[in-house]
């Protein structure tokens, strides 16, 4: 149902609105204007969008758990036990039994000593970086890291060294060049003055959200260790999906002696629960000391209302399903293979702009078109055919690399993927040299 717009011509535009309207007009002219589409009903591979039925290829609900009846039932049970809101931040009176159970289950699953819940991945990344780093510290970050890692890093005031995407030599240079006396405690930002020397933190997405490629975790982990730096991985798109047991991108780099990879194991592991778990929120996994420190110092944790207990109950049930039903990951991988094979047969180039190959494990598959207007025109044409594929433009991706971002889910059927391939062909993408 649409609301009638208020007649605004009779109202005097304020100075603020005039300024904003100028900027909005600029975005429109550059084909960078964004709108939301209204979904009716549950999230899934079939959805009703703006009043039309379509197949959804732009969801991060990779395992199809966002509308799983068992997850919804767990949430309903917790809702009837606990009501809706948690009522306060976790440090005041908002830390329910459901939150604690989820933290314990996630710690057990990830193999880390402790886990801390946040309301979102955004809050987790900003909270961790701002909480851990101050102006005397150095952050060494992949240039294509998620926006929340960039903002968190900036907010911390730490020296920010941006490294070319997946460039191991670049990380090495940054680490070699950034060594300092370790005495920089004067200007301590978030930390108490005098508590510790300066720190260097390497931070990367595990799976890059718009490219679908993997961070070189083994190398980054070795480099970090070699240079005495800490390693943080944001595995929003890997957790639940990658690895034989769904433990994420770290499970793709296993060590021989342990269930959870120790050489490749980051000091700080962040994952979200709004993607493969079909719930909401995020968690940080790490050592006892890390979690205790974040409880004291992560502002987005300390000064924010705890997530609803029902959301924690939903995530806990989703985690149980992740562990109990590896066939979901197998189906996802089969779907990825069908799509990648079909696209190759049609001569459609799938994958990040700078890499030749695509990962057989990752659910994110971009088709780089380049021009923003053309990308959005193809996305609209696909939607008219009943296929919902997001067009991604700057500033989410670099200028000139606008793309369709296709995501596959365990719940897609073979016929859905074939319909997508047919539609991509019908929209003129087959056999074309797309990228500039
Ligand atoms: C989605 C995402 C986030 C943010 O998580 P939310 O829970 O949606 O706020 C952080 N990092 C990456 C890599 C993401 O893809």
Coordinates of C-alpha atoms and ligand atoms in Angstrom, one line a residue:
X1 CA 0.0 0.0 0.0
X2 CA 1.4 3.4 -1.0
X3 CA 0.9 6.5 1.0
X4 CA -0.1 9.6 -0.7
X5 CA 2.7 12.1 -0.9
X6 CA 2.2 15.3 0.9
X7 CA 1.9 18.3 -1.4
X8 CA 5.2 20.1 -0.9
X9 CA 5.0 22.8 -3.6
X10 CA 3.1 25.0 -1.1
X11 CA 5.9 24.7 1.4
X12 CA 9.0 26.8 1.3
X13 CA 12.1 24.7 0.7
X14 CA 14.5 25.2 3.6
X15 CA 18.2 25.9 3.0
X16 CA 19.0 22.4 4.1
X17 CA 16.5 20.9 1.6
X18 CA 17.8 23.1 -1.2
X19 CA 21.3 21.9 -0.6
X20 CA 20.2 18.2 -0.4
X21 CA 18.1 18.5 -3.5
X22 CA 21.1 19.8 -5.5
X23 CA 23.1 16.7 -4.4
X24 CA 20.2 14.4 -5.1
X25 CA 19.8 15.8 -8.6
X26 CA 23.5 15.2 -9.1
X27 CA 23.2 11.6 -8.1
X28 CA 20.2 11.2 -10.4
X29 CA 22.1 12.6 -13.3
X30 CA 25.1 10.3 -12.7
X31 CA 22.8 7.2 -12.5
X32 CA 23.8 6.8 -8.9
X33 CA 20.4 7.4 -7.3
X34 CA 19.2 4.5 -5.2
X35 CA 15.7 3.3 -4.3
X36 CA 14.3 0.6 -2.2
X37 CA 11.9 -2.1 -3.5
X38 CA 9.1 -3.3 -1.3
X39 CA 9.0 -7.0 -0.5
X40 CA 5.8 -8.7 0.7
X41 CA 6.0 -11.9 2.7
X42 CA 9.0 -14.0 3.7
X43 CA 12.5 -13.6 2.4
X44 CA 13.5 -16.4 0.1
X45 CA 14.4 -17.4 -3.4
X46 CA 10.8 -16.7 -4.6
X47 CA 9.6 -13.3 -3.5
X48 CA 6.9 -10.8 -4.2
X49 CA 8.6 -7.5 -5.0
X50 CA 6.8 -4.3 -5.9
X51 CA 3.7 -6.4 -6.5
X52 CA 5.4 -8.9 -8.9
X53 CA 6.5 -12.5 -8.3
X54 CA 10.2 -13.0 -9.0
X55 CA 13.1 -15.2 -8.4
X56 CA 15.6 -13.6 -6.0
X57 CA 19.3 -13.7 -6.9
X58 CA 20.3 -10.9 -4.6
X59 CA 20.0 -12.3 -1.2
X60 CA 22.6 -13.0 1.5
X61 CA 20.4 -15.7 3.0
X62 CA 22.7 -18.3 1.5
X63 CA 21.3 -21.3 3.3
X64 CA 17.7 -20.4 3.1
X65 CA 17.3 -20.0 6.8
X66 CA 15.6 -16.6 6.9
X67 CA 12.2 -18.2 6.3
X68 CA 12.9 -21.6 7.8
X69 CA 9.9 -22.6 10.0
X70 CA 12.1 -24.1 12.7
X71 CA 14.1 -20.8 13.1
X72 CA 10.8 -18.8 13.2
X73 CA 9.4 -21.2 15.8
X74 CA 12.5 -20.8 18.0
X75 CA 12.0 -17.0 17.8
X76 CA 8.3 -17.3 18.5
X77 CA 9.0 -19.4 21.6
X78 CA 11.5 -16.9 22.9
X79 CA 9.1 -14.1 22.1
X80 CA 6.4 -15.6 24.2
X81 CA 8.9 -16.2 27.0
X82 CA 10.7 -12.9 26.9
X83 CA 8.6 -10.4 25.0
X84 CA 10.1 -8.2 22.4
X85 CA 12.8 -5.8 23.6
X86 CA 15.8 -6.6 25.7
X87 CA 15.1 -3.4 27.6
X88 CA 18.7 -2.2 28.1
X89 CA 22.3 -2.6 27.1
X90 CA 23.8 -6.0 27.9
X91 CA 25.9 -4.3 30.7
X92 CA 22.8 -2.9 32.4
X93 CA 20.0 -5.4 32.4
X94 CA 19.6 -6.5 28.8
X95 CA 21.7 -9.7 28.8
X96 CA 19.3 -12.6 28.7
X97 CA 19.8 -16.3 29.0
X98 CA 19.2 -16.6 25.2
X99 CA 22.2 -14.2 24.5
X100 CA 24.5 -16.2 26.8
X101 CA 23.4 -19.6 25.2
X102 CA 24.1 -18.2 21.8
X103 CA 27.5 -16.8 22.8
X104 CA 28.5 -20.2 24.3
X105 CA 27.3 -22.1 21.2
X106 CA 29.2 -19.8 18.9
X107 CA 32.4 -20.1 20.9
X108 CA 32.1 -23.8 20.9
X109 CA 31.4 -23.9 17.1
X110 CA 34.2 -21.5 16.1
X111 CA 36.7 -23.0 18.5
X112 CA 37.5 -19.6 20.2
X113 CA 37.5 -19.2 24.0
X114 CA 34.9 -16.4 24.0
X115 CA 32.3 -14.7 21.8
X116 CA 30.5 -11.3 22.2
X117 CA 27.3 -10.4 20.5
X118 CA 26.6 -7.1 18.7
X119 CA 23.4 -5.7 17.2
X120 CA 24.9 -5.7 13.7
X121 CA 28.1 -6.3 11.8
X122 CA 28.4 -2.6 11.4
X123 CA 28.3 -2.1 15.2
X124 CA 30.8 -5.0 15.7
X125 CA 33.4 -3.7 13.3
X126 CA 33.2 -0.1 14.5
X127 CA 33.1 -1.2 18.1
X128 CA 36.2 -3.4 17.8
X129 CA 38.3 -1.0 15.8
X130 CA 37.4 2.1 17.7
X131 CA 37.7 0.1 21.0
X132 CA 41.1 -1.5 20.3
X133 CA 43.0 1.2 18.3
X134 CA 44.1 4.7 19.2
X135 CA 46.1 7.3 17.4
X136 CA 49.4 5.7 18.1
X137 CA 48.3 2.4 16.5
X138 CA 48.4 1.3 12.8
X139 CA 45.7 -0.3 10.8
X140 CA 46.7 -2.2 7.7
X141 CA 43.6 -2.8 5.5
X142 CA 42.7 -4.3 2.2
X143 CA 41.3 -1.4 0.0
X144 CA 38.1 -3.4 -0.7
X145 CA 37.2 -4.0 2.9
X146 CA 33.6 -3.5 3.9
X147 CA 32.5 0.1 4.6
X148 CA 32.1 -0.7 8.4
X149 CA 35.8 -1.6 8.6
X150 CA 36.8 1.6 6.9
X151 CA 34.6 3.7 9.1
X152 CA 35.7 1.9 12.3
X153 CA 39.3 2.4 11.3
X154 CA 38.9 6.1 10.6
X155 CA 36.9 6.5 13.9
X156 CA 39.7 5.0 15.8
X157 CA 42.2 7.7 14.7
X158 CA 44.8 5.0 14.0
X159 CA 47.2 5.4 11.2
X160 CA 45.4 3.9 8.2
X161 CA 47.5 2.0 5.6
X162 CA 45.4 1.0 2.7
X163 CA 46.8 -2.0 0.7
X164 CA 45.9 -3.0 -2.8
X165 CA 43.2 -5.6 -3.0
X166 CA 44.6 -9.1 -1.9
X167 CA 48.2 -7.8 -2.5
X168 CA 50.3 -9.9 -0.1
X169 CA 53.5 -8.0 -1.0
X170 CA 51.6 -4.8 -0.3
X171 CA 50.7 -6.1 3.2
X172 CA 54.3 -7.1 3.7
X173 CA 55.6 -3.6 2.8
X174 CA 53.1 -2.0 5.0
X175 CA 54.0 -4.2 7.9
X176 CA 57.8 -3.7 7.4
X177 CA 57.5 0.1 7.0
X178 CA 55.2 0.6 10.0
X179 CA 57.3 -0.9 12.7
X180 CA 58.0 1.7 15.4
X181 CA 59.4 2.1 18.9
X182 CA 56.4 0.6 20.6
X183 CA 56.5 3.5 23.0
X184 CA 53.7 5.5 21.4
X185 CA 51.5 5.9 24.4
X186 CA 51.1 9.6 24.5
X187 CA 48.1 10.0 22.4
X188 CA 46.0 7.0 23.1
X189 CA 42.6 7.6 21.6
X190 CA 40.3 4.9 23.0
X191 CA 42.9 3.3 25.3
X192 CA 43.9 4.3 28.7
X193 CA 47.2 6.2 28.5
X194 CA 50.2 4.2 29.5
X195 CA 48.5 0.8 29.3
X196 CA 50.4 -0.6 26.4
X197 CA 52.7 0.1 23.4
X198 CA 51.4 0.8 20.0
X199 CA 49.7 -2.0 18.1
X200 CA 49.4 -3.0 14.5
X201 CA 46.3 -4.7 13.2
X202 CA 45.9 -6.3 9.8
X203 CA 42.2 -6.3 8.8
X204 CA 40.5 -8.0 5.9
X205 CA 37.2 -9.3 4.7
X206 CA 37.3 -13.2 4.6
X207 CA 35.1 -13.1 1.4
X208 CA 34.9 -9.8 -0.4
X209 CA 31.2 -8.9 -0.5
X210 CA 31.1 -7.3 -3.9
X211 CA 33.8 -9.4 -5.7
X212 CA 33.2 -12.8 -4.2
X213 CA 37.0 -13.5 -3.9
X214 CA 38.8 -14.8 -0.9
X215 CA 41.4 -13.0 1.2
X216 CA 44.9 -14.7 1.2
X217 CA 44.4 -15.7 4.8
X218 CA 47.3 -18.1 5.1
X219 CA 49.8 -15.5 3.9
X220 CA 48.2 -12.7 6.0
X221 CA 48.3 -14.9 9.0
X222 CA 52.0 -15.8 8.5
X223 CA 52.9 -12.1 7.8
X224 CA 51.0 -10.9 10.8
X225 CA 52.7 -13.4 13.1
X226 CA 56.2 -12.7 11.5
X227 CA 55.8 -8.9 12.2
X228 CA 54.1 -9.2 15.6
X229 CA 50.8 -7.7 14.3
X230 CA 47.3 -8.9 15.1
X231 CA 44.9 -10.2 12.4
X232 CA 41.2 -9.5 12.2
X233 CA 38.9 -11.1 9.7
X234 CA 35.4 -10.1 8.9
X235 CA 33.7 -13.3 7.6
X236 CA 30.2 -12.0 7.0
X237 CA 29.9 -13.9 3.7
X238 CA 32.0 -17.0 4.7
X239 CA 30.6 -18.0 8.0
X240 CA 28.1 -20.8 7.7
X241 CA 28.9 -21.2 4.0
X242 CA 32.5 -22.1 3.6
X243 CA 34.4 -25.1 4.7
X244 CA 33.2 -28.7 5.3
X245 CA 31.4 -27.7 8.5
X246 CA 30.5 -24.1 7.7
X247 CA 33.1 -22.6 10.0
X248 CA 33.9 -20.0 7.3
X249 CA 36.8 -18.9 5.3
X250 CA 39.2 -19.9 8.1
X251 CA 38.2 -23.5 7.5
X252 CA 39.5 -23.3 4.0
X253 CA 43.0 -22.9 5.4
X254 CA 43.1 -25.7 7.9
X255 CA 46.1 -26.7 10.0
X256 CA 46.8 -30.4 10.1
X257 CA 46.6 -30.8 13.9
X258 CA 43.4 -29.1 14.8
X259 CA 39.8 -29.1 14.0
X260 CA 39.8 -25.3 13.8
X261 CA 42.8 -24.0 11.8
X262 CA 45.4 -22.5 14.2
X263 CA 48.0 -21.1 11.8
X264 CA 45.4 -19.3 9.7
X265 CA 43.3 -18.5 12.7
X266 CA 42.8 -14.8 13.1
X267 CA 43.1 -13.1 16.5
X268 CA 39.8 -11.4 15.9
X269 CA 37.1 -13.2 14.0
X270 CA 33.9 -11.3 13.2
X271 CA 30.8 -12.8 11.5
X272 CA 27.3 -11.6 11.0
X273 CA 24.0 -13.5 11.8
X274 CA 21.9 -11.7 9.3
X275 CA 23.3 -13.5 6.3
X276 CA 23.8 -17.3 6.3
X277 CA 22.0 -17.6 9.7
X278 CA 19.0 -15.8 8.4
X279 CA 18.6 -13.9 11.7
X280 CA 20.2 -10.5 12.6
X281 CA 23.2 -9.1 14.5
X282 CA 26.8 -10.2 14.6
X283 CA 29.5 -11.7 16.9
X284 CA 33.1 -11.2 17.6
X285 CA 35.1 -14.3 18.5
X286 CA 38.5 -14.2 20.2
X287 CA 40.5 -14.7 23.3
X288 CA 39.3 -14.3 26.9
X289 CA 41.2 -11.0 27.1
X290 CA 39.9 -9.7 23.8
X291 CA 36.3 -10.2 24.8
X292 CA 36.7 -8.9 28.3
X293 CA 38.4 -5.8 26.8
X294 CA 35.6 -5.3 24.3
X295 CA 33.0 -5.6 27.0
X296 CA 34.8 -2.6 28.7
X297 CA 35.6 -0.6 25.7
X298 CA 33.6 -1.3 22.5
X299 CA 31.3 1.7 22.5
X300 CA 28.7 0.2 20.1
X301 CA 28.4 -2.6 22.6
X302 CA 28.5 -0.6 25.8
X303 CA 26.1 2.2 24.7
X304 CA 23.6 0.2 22.7
X305 CA 20.5 -1.8 23.6
X306 CA 21.1 -5.5 23.5
X307 CA 19.5 -7.3 20.6
X308 CA 16.0 -8.9 21.3
X309 CA 16.4 -12.3 23.0
X310 CA 14.1 -13.8 20.3
X311 CA 16.8 -12.9 17.7
X312 CA 19.4 -14.7 19.7
X313 CA 17.1 -17.7 20.0
X314 CA 16.6 -17.7 16.2
X315 CA 20.3 -17.5 15.5
X316 CA 20.9 -20.4 18.0
X317 CA 18.4 -22.6 16.1
X318 CA 20.0 -21.5 12.8
X319 CA 23.4 -22.4 14.1
X320 CA 22.0 -25.9 15.1
X321 CA 20.8 -26.3 11.5
X322 CA 24.1 -25.1 10.0
X323 CA 25.8 -27.9 12.0
X324 CA 23.2 -30.6 11.5
X325 CA 22.5 -30.1 7.8
X326 CA 25.7 -30.0 5.8
X327 CA 23.5 -31.0 2.7
X328 CA 22.5 -27.3 2.6
X329 CA 26.1 -26.4 1.9
X330 CA 26.4 -29.2 -0.7
X331 CA 23.3 -27.9 -2.5
X332 CA 24.6 -24.4 -2.5
X333 CA 27.9 -25.6 -4.0
X334 CA 26.0 -27.6 -6.6
X335 CA 24.0 -24.4 -7.5
X336 CA 27.2 -22.4 -7.7
X337 CA 28.7 -25.0 -10.0
X338 CA 25.6 -25.0 -12.2
X339 CA 25.6 -21.3 -12.5
X340 CA 29.4 -20.9 -13.2
X341 CA 29.3 -23.7 -15.8
X342 CA 26.2 -22.3 -17.5
X343 CA 27.7 -18.8 -17.6
X344 CA 30.9 -20.1 -19.1
X345 CA 29.0 -22.0 -21.8
X346 CA 27.2 -18.8 -22.7
X347 CA 30.5 -16.9 -22.8
X348 CA 29.5 -14.7 -19.9
X349 CA 32.5 -13.5 -17.9
X350 CA 31.8 -14.0 -14.2
X351 CA 34.1 -12.9 -11.4
X352 CA 35.9 -9.9 -10.0
X353 CA 37.3 -7.3 -12.4
X354 CA 41.0 -8.2 -11.8
X355 CA 40.9 -12.0 -11.4
X356 CA 40.6 -14.7 -14.0
X357 CA 39.0 -17.4 -11.9
X358 CA 35.9 -17.7 -9.7
X359 CA 35.7 -19.6 -6.5
X360 CA 33.7 -22.7 -6.5
X361 CA 32.8 -22.2 -2.9
X362 CA 31.7 -18.6 -2.7
X363 CA 28.0 -17.7 -3.3
X364 CA 28.7 -14.2 -4.7
X365 CA 29.3 -13.9 -8.4
X366 CA 29.6 -10.5 -10.0
X367 CA 29.2 -9.8 -13.7
X368 CA 31.1 -6.6 -14.2
X369 CA 29.5 -4.3 -16.8
X370 CA 31.4 -1.1 -16.1
X371 CA 29.0 1.7 -16.7
X372 CA 26.5 2.5 -14.0
X373 CA 23.6 3.4 -16.3
X374 CA 24.0 0.2 -18.4
X375 CA 24.2 -1.9 -15.3
X376 CA 21.0 -0.5 -13.9
X377 CA 19.3 -1.0 -17.3
X378 CA 20.2 -4.7 -17.4
X379 CA 19.1 -5.1 -13.7
X380 CA 15.7 -3.5 -14.6
X381 CA 15.3 -5.7 -17.7
X382 CA 16.0 -8.8 -15.6
X383 CA 13.4 -7.7 -13.1
X384 CA 10.8 -7.3 -15.9
X385 CA 11.5 -10.9 -16.7
X386 CA 10.9 -11.9 -13.1
X387 CA 14.6 -12.2 -12.0
X388 CA 15.8 -10.0 -9.2
X389 CA 19.5 -9.2 -9.5
X390 CA 21.0 -6.2 -7.8
X391 CA 23.0 -3.7 -9.8
X392 CA 26.0 -2.4 -7.7
X393 CA 27.4 1.0 -8.4
X394 CA 29.9 3.4 -6.9
X395 CA 30.6 4.2 -4.2
X396 CA 30.0 0.6 -3.2
X397 CA 32.4 -0.5 -6.0
X398 CA 35.1 1.6 -7.7
X399 CA 34.1 3.8 -10.6
X400 CA 33.9 2.0 -13.9
X401 CA 33.3 -1.4 -12.3
X402 CA 29.5 -1.3 -11.9
X403 CA 28.2 -4.8 -11.9
X404 CA 25.4 -7.2 -11.4
X405 CA 25.9 -9.0 -8.1
X406 CA 24.5 -12.5 -8.4
X407 CA 24.2 -14.5 -5.2
X408 CA 23.2 -18.1 -5.1
X409 CA 21.4 -19.9 -2.3
X410 CA 21.0 -23.5 -1.2
X411 CA 17.3 -23.2 -1.8
X412 CA 17.5 -22.3 -5.5
X413 CA 16.4 -25.0 -7.8
X414 CA 18.2 -26.0 -11.0
X415 CA 15.3 -24.6 -13.0
X416 CA 15.8 -21.2 -11.2
X417 CA 19.4 -21.1 -12.3
X418 CA 18.6 -22.1 -15.8
X419 CA 15.9 -19.3 -15.9
X420 CA 18.6 -16.8 -14.8
X421 CA 21.0 -17.9 -17.4
X422 CA 18.3 -17.7 -20.1
X423 CA 17.5 -14.2 -19.0
X424 CA 21.1 -13.1 -18.9
X425 CA 21.4 -14.3 -22.5
X426 CA 18.1 -12.5 -23.5
X427 CA 19.5 -9.3 -22.0
X428 CA 22.4 -9.4 -24.3
X429 CA 25.1 -10.5 -21.9
X430 CA 26.1 -13.7 -23.5
X431 CA 29.3 -13.8 -25.5
X432 CA 29.8 -10.0 -25.0
X433 CA 33.0 -8.5 -23.9
X434 CA 31.5 -6.6 -21.0
X435 CA 34.2 -5.0 -18.9
X436 CA 35.9 -1.9 -20.2
Ligands
LIG1 C1 26.9 -7.1 5.7 C2 28.3 -6.9 6.1 C3 28.6 -6.2 7.3 C4 27.6 -5.6 8.1 O1 26.8 -6.5 8.8 P1 25.3 -6.1 9.3 O2 25.0 -7.1 10.3 O3 24.5 -6.2 8.0 O4 25.4 -4.7 9.8 C5 29.9 -6.2 7.7 N1 30.9 -6.7 7.0 C6 30.7 -7.3 5.8 C7 31.8 -7.9 5.0 C8 29.4 -7.4 5.3 O5 29.1 -8.0 4.2

